[in-house]
Amino acid sequence: MKEKDIRFINYAYWYRMEKNEIDHIILDCLERGELLLRNEVRSFEHNLAKYVGTKYAVGVSNCTDALRLCLVAIGLKPGDEVITSAHTFAATVAAIEQAGGTPVLADIKFSDHLIDPDSVKMLINSKTKAILPISLNGRVADLEELEEIAVYHELSLIEDAAQGLGGYRNGRMSGSFGLAGCFSFYPAKTLGALGDAGAVTTN
């Protein structure tokens, strides 16, 4: 049987579908010299915060950096533990390790494959510094309950919303819970960049 490559995403096809609009925007930016952190980024940050329902949004290079920067901001130190979901992409754990922390994997619920708050409760100890739930596949984790757990134990809650854009729970958007939400705009995501990109949303 002849081997055939199957592309996960055919980026060239999607570009051709939107070619005229994309080319116009890129040429406009080039002609104005608006290349780095200018009006387009400020406008995007403003609109993202408004959409998610937070006061602020800050663009970053990718979601891994968004997670790492949030963990650094809470003062994560070597030996500090961060509880996260056992069902996630490797970047979630990588960000915890890059920030100097120790990832601790909580179990997931059978119903939606998202982090189980009961498992989180069992894992909390004196070394725990933060809870890092993940919203996946259009589903938002039990963030109200996790917020209550975090507040009770004086822990930071940082949401990995890399795949959460547009998801909501009880009227609140993914990325509006806890200290911060971290988004990915990798080209294959719900909202993809032409390259890699990410953002942090916070109050």
PDB file of C-alpha atoms in Angstrom:
ATOM      1  CA  MET A   1       0.000   0.000   0.000  1.00  0.00           C
ATOM      2  CA  LYS A   2       1.330   3.438  -0.898  1.00  0.00           C
ATOM      3  CA  GLU A   3       2.078   5.756   2.013  1.00  0.00           C
ATOM      4  CA  LYS A   4       0.292   9.088   2.076  1.00  0.00           C
ATOM      5  CA  ASP A   5       0.870  12.080   4.323  1.00  0.00           C
ATOM      6  CA  ILE A   6      -2.285  13.404   5.967  1.00  0.00           C
ATOM      7  CA  ARG A   7      -1.989  16.925   7.304  1.00  0.00           C
ATOM      8  CA  PHE A   8      -3.456  17.580  10.731  1.00  0.00           C
ATOM      9  CA  ILE A   9      -4.487  21.053   9.549  1.00  0.00           C
ATOM     10  CA  ASN A  10      -4.102  22.324   5.992  1.00  0.00           C
ATOM     11  CA  TYR A  11      -3.005  25.870   6.799  1.00  0.00           C
ATOM     12  CA  ALA A  12      -2.447  26.795   3.154  1.00  0.00           C
ATOM     13  CA  TYR A  13      -6.050  25.869   2.343  1.00  0.00           C
ATOM     14  CA  TRP A  14      -7.420  28.046   5.162  1.00  0.00           C
ATOM     15  CA  TYR A  15      -5.149  30.917   4.138  1.00  0.00           C
ATOM     16  CA  ARG A  16      -6.409  30.769   0.555  1.00  0.00           C
ATOM     17  CA  MET A  17     -10.014  30.938   1.818  1.00  0.00           C
ATOM     18  CA  GLU A  18      -9.270  34.211   3.682  1.00  0.00           C
ATOM     19  CA  LYS A  19      -6.417  35.416   1.464  1.00  0.00           C
ATOM     20  CA  ASN A  20      -7.806  38.796   0.399  1.00  0.00           C
ATOM     21  CA  GLU A  21      -8.727  39.890   3.939  1.00  0.00           C
ATOM     22  CA  ILE A  22      -5.462  38.605   5.466  1.00  0.00           C
ATOM     23  CA  ASP A  23      -3.278  40.158   2.768  1.00  0.00           C
ATOM     24  CA  HIS A  24      -5.041  43.521   3.130  1.00  0.00           C
ATOM     25  CA  ILE A  25      -4.490  43.573   6.915  1.00  0.00           C
ATOM     26  CA  ILE A  26      -0.826  42.541   6.664  1.00  0.00           C
ATOM     27  CA  LEU A  27      -0.034  45.071   3.933  1.00  0.00           C
ATOM     28  CA  ASP A  28      -1.808  47.806   5.891  1.00  0.00           C
ATOM     29  CA  CYS A  29       0.339  47.040   8.958  1.00  0.00           C
ATOM     30  CA  LEU A  30       3.525  46.990   6.885  1.00  0.00           C
ATOM     31  CA  GLU A  31       2.727  50.272   5.151  1.00  0.00           C
ATOM     32  CA  ARG A  32       2.064  51.974   8.507  1.00  0.00           C
ATOM     33  CA  GLY A  33       5.141  50.400  10.098  1.00  0.00           C
ATOM     34  CA  GLU A  34       2.965  48.979  12.907  1.00  0.00           C
ATOM     35  CA  LEU A  35       5.056  45.864  13.420  1.00  0.00           C
ATOM     36  CA  LEU A  36       5.467  45.246  17.168  1.00  0.00           C
ATOM     37  CA  LEU A  37       3.124  45.875  20.106  1.00  0.00           C
ATOM     38  CA  ARG A  38       1.244  48.654  18.383  1.00  0.00           C
ATOM     39  CA  ASN A  39      -2.422  49.514  17.815  1.00  0.00           C
ATOM     40  CA  GLU A  40      -3.425  46.050  16.582  1.00  0.00           C
ATOM     41  CA  VAL A  41      -2.131  44.415  19.763  1.00  0.00           C
ATOM     42  CA  ARG A  42      -3.680  47.041  22.037  1.00  0.00           C
ATOM     43  CA  SER A  43      -7.008  46.699  20.249  1.00  0.00           C
ATOM     44  CA  PHE A  44      -6.859  42.903  20.465  1.00  0.00           C
ATOM     45  CA  GLU A  45      -6.050  43.000  24.190  1.00  0.00           C
ATOM     46  CA  HIS A  46      -8.931  45.408  24.837  1.00  0.00           C
ATOM     47  CA  ASN A  47     -11.416  43.305  22.870  1.00  0.00           C
ATOM     48  CA  LEU A  48     -10.251  40.027  24.419  1.00  0.00           C
ATOM     49  CA  ALA A  49     -10.659  41.378  27.967  1.00  0.00           C
ATOM     50  CA  LYS A  50     -14.116  42.696  27.094  1.00  0.00           C
ATOM     51  CA  TYR A  51     -15.126  39.361  25.544  1.00  0.00           C
ATOM     52  CA  VAL A  52     -13.844  37.246  28.452  1.00  0.00           C
ATOM     53  CA  GLY A  53     -15.175  39.654  31.086  1.00  0.00           C
ATOM     54  CA  THR A  54     -11.951  40.714  32.786  1.00  0.00           C
ATOM     55  CA  LYS A  55     -10.393  44.140  33.316  1.00  0.00           C
ATOM     56  CA  TYR A  56      -7.184  43.280  31.477  1.00  0.00           C
ATOM     57  CA  ALA A  57      -5.715  41.078  28.774  1.00  0.00           C
ATOM     58  CA  VAL A  58      -2.021  40.970  27.941  1.00  0.00           C
ATOM     59  CA  GLY A  59      -0.677  39.400  24.770  1.00  0.00           C
ATOM     60  CA  VAL A  60       2.278  37.022  25.142  1.00  0.00           C
ATOM     61  CA  SER A  61       4.218  34.764  22.788  1.00  0.00           C
ATOM     62  CA  ASN A  62       2.271  31.562  23.569  1.00  0.00           C
ATOM     63  CA  CYS A  63       0.168  29.861  26.245  1.00  0.00           C
ATOM     64  CA  THR A  64       3.152  28.072  27.788  1.00  0.00           C
ATOM     65  CA  ASP A  65       4.717  31.463  28.506  1.00  0.00           C
ATOM     66  CA  ALA A  66       1.371  32.761  29.778  1.00  0.00           C
ATOM     67  CA  LEU A  67       1.206  29.925  32.325  1.00  0.00           C
ATOM     68  CA  ARG A  68       4.878  30.261  33.291  1.00  0.00           C
ATOM     69  CA  LEU A  69       4.638  34.043  33.756  1.00  0.00           C
ATOM     70  CA  CYS A  70       1.542  33.695  35.969  1.00  0.00           C
ATOM     71  CA  LEU A  71       3.304  31.092  38.126  1.00  0.00           C
ATOM     72  CA  VAL A  72       6.388  33.302  38.423  1.00  0.00           C
ATOM     73  CA  ALA A  73       4.111  36.230  39.348  1.00  0.00           C
ATOM     74  CA  ILE A  74       2.655  34.328  42.329  1.00  0.00           C
ATOM     75  CA  GLY A  75       6.189  33.743  43.622  1.00  0.00           C
ATOM     76  CA  LEU A  76       6.467  30.024  42.876  1.00  0.00           C
ATOM     77  CA  LYS A  77       9.659  28.611  44.391  1.00  0.00           C
ATOM     78  CA  PRO A  78      11.500  25.270  44.048  1.00  0.00           C
ATOM     79  CA  GLY A  79       9.625  22.696  46.081  1.00  0.00           C
ATOM     80  CA  ASP A  80       6.248  24.423  45.682  1.00  0.00           C
ATOM     81  CA  GLU A  81       3.589  22.147  44.252  1.00  0.00           C
ATOM     82  CA  VAL A  82       1.019  23.028  41.606  1.00  0.00           C
ATOM     83  CA  ILE A  83      -1.988  20.746  41.232  1.00  0.00           C
ATOM     84  CA  THR A  84      -3.119  20.290  37.651  1.00  0.00           C
ATOM     85  CA  SER A  85      -5.071  17.824  35.547  1.00  0.00           C
ATOM     86  CA  ALA A  86      -3.661  14.456  34.497  1.00  0.00           C
ATOM     87  CA  HIS A  87      -5.435  14.976  31.159  1.00  0.00           C
ATOM     88  CA  THR A  88      -3.672  17.847  29.415  1.00  0.00           C
ATOM     89  CA  PHE A  89      -1.024  18.755  26.853  1.00  0.00           C
ATOM     90  CA  ALA A  90       2.615  18.490  27.947  1.00  0.00           C
ATOM     91  CA  ALA A  91       2.993  22.301  27.929  1.00  0.00           C
ATOM     92  CA  THR A  92       0.932  22.642  31.126  1.00  0.00           C
ATOM     93  CA  VAL A  93       3.395  20.529  33.097  1.00  0.00           C
ATOM     94  CA  ALA A  94       6.357  22.105  31.275  1.00  0.00           C
ATOM     95  CA  ALA A  95       5.254  25.591  32.367  1.00  0.00           C
ATOM     96  CA  ILE A  96       5.102  24.486  36.009  1.00  0.00           C
ATOM     97  CA  GLU A  97       8.593  23.009  35.805  1.00  0.00           C
ATOM     98  CA  GLN A  98       9.965  26.038  33.928  1.00  0.00           C
ATOM     99  CA  ALA A  99       8.663  28.254  36.745  1.00  0.00           C
ATOM    100  CA  GLY A 100      10.490  26.097  39.275  1.00  0.00           C
ATOM    101  CA  GLY A 101       7.512  24.227  40.690  1.00  0.00           C
ATOM    102  CA  THR A 102       6.582  20.575  41.037  1.00  0.00           C
ATOM    103  CA  PRO A 103       3.542  19.400  39.056  1.00  0.00           C
ATOM    104  CA  VAL A 104       1.063  17.197  40.923  1.00  0.00           C
ATOM    105  CA  LEU A 105      -1.484  15.442  38.723  1.00  0.00           C
ATOM    106  CA  ALA A 106      -5.098  15.244  39.876  1.00  0.00           C
ATOM    107  CA  ASP A 107      -7.524  12.671  38.548  1.00  0.00           C
ATOM    108  CA  ILE A 108     -10.229  13.529  36.024  1.00  0.00           C
ATOM    109  CA  LYS A 109     -13.982  12.941  36.039  1.00  0.00           C
ATOM    110  CA  PHE A 110     -15.409  10.223  33.829  1.00  0.00           C
ATOM    111  CA  SER A 111     -18.278  12.491  32.734  1.00  0.00           C
ATOM    112  CA  ASP A 112     -16.250  15.212  30.998  1.00  0.00           C
ATOM    113  CA  HIS A 113     -12.569  14.240  31.368  1.00  0.00           C
ATOM    114  CA  LEU A 114     -11.851  17.472  33.268  1.00  0.00           C
ATOM    115  CA  ILE A 115     -10.075  17.824  36.613  1.00  0.00           C
ATOM    116  CA  ASP A 116     -11.936  16.313  39.569  1.00  0.00           C
ATOM    117  CA  PRO A 117     -12.326  18.775  42.480  1.00  0.00           C
ATOM    118  CA  ASP A 118     -12.486  15.862  44.947  1.00  0.00           C
ATOM    119  CA  SER A 119      -9.118  14.620  43.708  1.00  0.00           C
ATOM    120  CA  VAL A 120      -7.721  18.157  44.061  1.00  0.00           C
ATOM    121  CA  LYS A 121      -8.850  18.327  47.700  1.00  0.00           C
ATOM    122  CA  MET A 122      -7.046  15.068  48.495  1.00  0.00           C
ATOM    123  CA  LEU A 123      -3.761  16.348  47.012  1.00  0.00           C
ATOM    124  CA  ILE A 124      -3.526  19.665  48.885  1.00  0.00           C
ATOM    125  CA  ASN A 125      -0.753  19.824  51.475  1.00  0.00           C
ATOM    126  CA  SER A 126       1.634  22.372  53.016  1.00  0.00           C
ATOM    127  CA  LYS A 127       3.703  22.507  49.794  1.00  0.00           C
ATOM    128  CA  THR A 128       0.733  23.328  47.547  1.00  0.00           C
ATOM    129  CA  LYS A 129       0.960  26.835  46.068  1.00  0.00           C
ATOM    130  CA  ALA A 130      -1.590  26.823  43.248  1.00  0.00           C
ATOM    131  CA  ILE A 131      -4.325  24.950  41.409  1.00  0.00           C
ATOM    132  CA  LEU A 132      -4.092  24.952  37.618  1.00  0.00           C
ATOM    133  CA  PRO A 133      -7.262  23.475  36.061  1.00  0.00           C
ATOM    134  CA  ILE A 134      -7.620  22.957  32.316  1.00  0.00           C
ATOM    135  CA  SER A 135     -10.675  23.661  30.174  1.00  0.00           C
ATOM    136  CA  LEU A 136     -10.699  21.328  27.175  1.00  0.00           C
ATOM    137  CA  ASN A 137     -12.722  20.524  24.076  1.00  0.00           C
ATOM    138  CA  GLY A 138     -15.293  23.264  24.610  1.00  0.00           C
ATOM    139  CA  ARG A 139     -15.880  22.193  28.208  1.00  0.00           C
ATOM    140  CA  VAL A 140     -15.099  24.457  31.171  1.00  0.00           C
ATOM    141  CA  ALA A 141     -13.825  22.860  34.388  1.00  0.00           C
ATOM    142  CA  ASP A 142     -15.760  23.087  37.702  1.00  0.00           C
ATOM    143  CA  LEU A 143     -14.177  26.469  38.306  1.00  0.00           C
ATOM    144  CA  GLU A 144     -16.608  27.840  40.889  1.00  0.00           C
ATOM    145  CA  GLU A 145     -15.917  24.859  43.142  1.00  0.00           C
ATOM    146  CA  LEU A 146     -12.189  25.056  42.462  1.00  0.00           C
ATOM    147  CA  GLU A 147     -12.244  28.793  43.263  1.00  0.00           C
ATOM    148  CA  GLU A 148     -13.840  28.001  46.623  1.00  0.00           C
ATOM    149  CA  ILE A 149     -11.200  25.349  47.335  1.00  0.00           C
ATOM    150  CA  ALA A 150      -8.416  27.778  46.386  1.00  0.00           C
ATOM    151  CA  VAL A 151      -9.800  30.564  48.591  1.00  0.00           C
ATOM    152  CA  TYR A 152     -10.322  28.213  51.557  1.00  0.00           C
ATOM    153  CA  HIS A 153      -6.707  26.949  51.372  1.00  0.00           C
ATOM    154  CA  GLU A 154      -5.244  30.373  50.401  1.00  0.00           C
ATOM    155  CA  LEU A 155      -4.003  29.090  47.044  1.00  0.00           C
ATOM    156  CA  SER A 156      -3.785  30.780  43.656  1.00  0.00           C
ATOM    157  CA  LEU A 157      -6.088  29.540  40.893  1.00  0.00           C
ATOM    158  CA  ILE A 158      -4.742  29.940  37.356  1.00  0.00           C
ATOM    159  CA  GLU A 159      -6.838  28.591  34.489  1.00  0.00           C
ATOM    160  CA  ASP A 160      -5.236  26.882  31.507  1.00  0.00           C
ATOM    161  CA  ALA A 161      -7.788  28.087  28.962  1.00  0.00           C
ATOM    162  CA  ALA A 162      -5.624  27.242  25.949  1.00  0.00           C
ATOM    163  CA  GLN A 163      -8.611  25.447  24.414  1.00  0.00           C
ATOM    164  CA  GLY A 164     -11.223  27.355  26.391  1.00  0.00           C
ATOM    165  CA  LEU A 165     -11.886  30.486  24.332  1.00  0.00           C
ATOM    166  CA  GLY A 166     -15.633  30.928  23.925  1.00  0.00           C
ATOM    167  CA  GLY A 167     -16.506  28.345  26.568  1.00  0.00           C
ATOM    168  CA  TYR A 168     -18.569  29.490  29.523  1.00  0.00           C
ATOM    169  CA  ARG A 169     -19.977  28.148  32.761  1.00  0.00           C
ATOM    170  CA  ASN A 170     -23.029  29.564  34.530  1.00  0.00           C
ATOM    171  CA  GLY A 171     -22.719  32.834  32.612  1.00  0.00           C
ATOM    172  CA  ARG A 172     -18.964  33.274  33.155  1.00  0.00           C
ATOM    173  CA  MET A 173     -16.458  32.877  30.345  1.00  0.00           C
ATOM    174  CA  SER A 174     -13.456  30.619  30.460  1.00  0.00           C
ATOM    175  CA  GLY A 175     -10.479  32.772  31.440  1.00  0.00           C
ATOM    176  CA  SER A 176     -12.437  34.926  33.917  1.00  0.00           C
ATOM    177  CA  PHE A 177     -11.999  32.660  36.946  1.00  0.00           C
ATOM    178  CA  GLY A 178      -9.343  32.835  39.652  1.00  0.00           C
ATOM    179  CA  LEU A 179      -6.224  34.967  39.404  1.00  0.00           C
ATOM    180  CA  ALA A 180      -5.796  34.625  35.638  1.00  0.00           C
ATOM    181  CA  GLY A 181      -6.731  32.763  32.492  1.00  0.00           C
ATOM    182  CA  CYS A 182      -4.111  31.667  29.963  1.00  0.00           C
ATOM    183  CA  PHE A 183      -4.993  31.350  26.279  1.00  0.00           C
ATOM    184  CA  SER A 184      -3.318  29.856  23.234  1.00  0.00           C
ATOM    185  CA  PHE A 185      -3.659  31.255  19.727  1.00  0.00           C
ATOM    186  CA  TYR A 186      -1.618  28.502  18.099  1.00  0.00           C
ATOM    187  CA  PRO A 187      -2.773  28.319  14.470  1.00  0.00           C
ATOM    188  CA  ALA A 188      -4.946  25.215  15.033  1.00  0.00           C
ATOM    189  CA  LYS A 189      -6.832  26.661  18.007  1.00  0.00           C
ATOM    190  CA  THR A 190     -10.360  28.139  17.965  1.00  0.00           C
ATOM    191  CA  LEU A 191      -8.805  31.550  17.301  1.00  0.00           C
ATOM    192  CA  GLY A 192      -5.487  30.956  15.567  1.00  0.00           C
ATOM    193  CA  ALA A 193      -2.646  33.355  14.835  1.00  0.00           C
ATOM    194  CA  LEU A 194      -0.393  33.313  11.789  1.00  0.00           C
ATOM    195  CA  GLY A 195       2.334  31.763  13.920  1.00  0.00           C
ATOM    196  CA  ASP A 196       2.292  31.270  17.676  1.00  0.00           C
ATOM    197  CA  ALA A 197       0.636  33.591  20.197  1.00  0.00           C
ATOM    198  CA  GLY A 198      -1.082  33.637  23.574  1.00  0.00           C
ATOM    199  CA  ALA A 199      -2.609  35.896  26.211  1.00  0.00           C
ATOM    200  CA  VAL A 200      -3.267  36.298  29.916  1.00  0.00           C
ATOM    201  CA  THR A 201      -6.634  37.628  31.120  1.00  0.00           C
ATOM    202  CA  THR A 202      -6.954  38.930  34.668  1.00  0.00           C
ATOM    203  CA  ASN A 203      -8.583  41.476  36.951  1.00  0.00           C
TER     204      ASN A 203
END
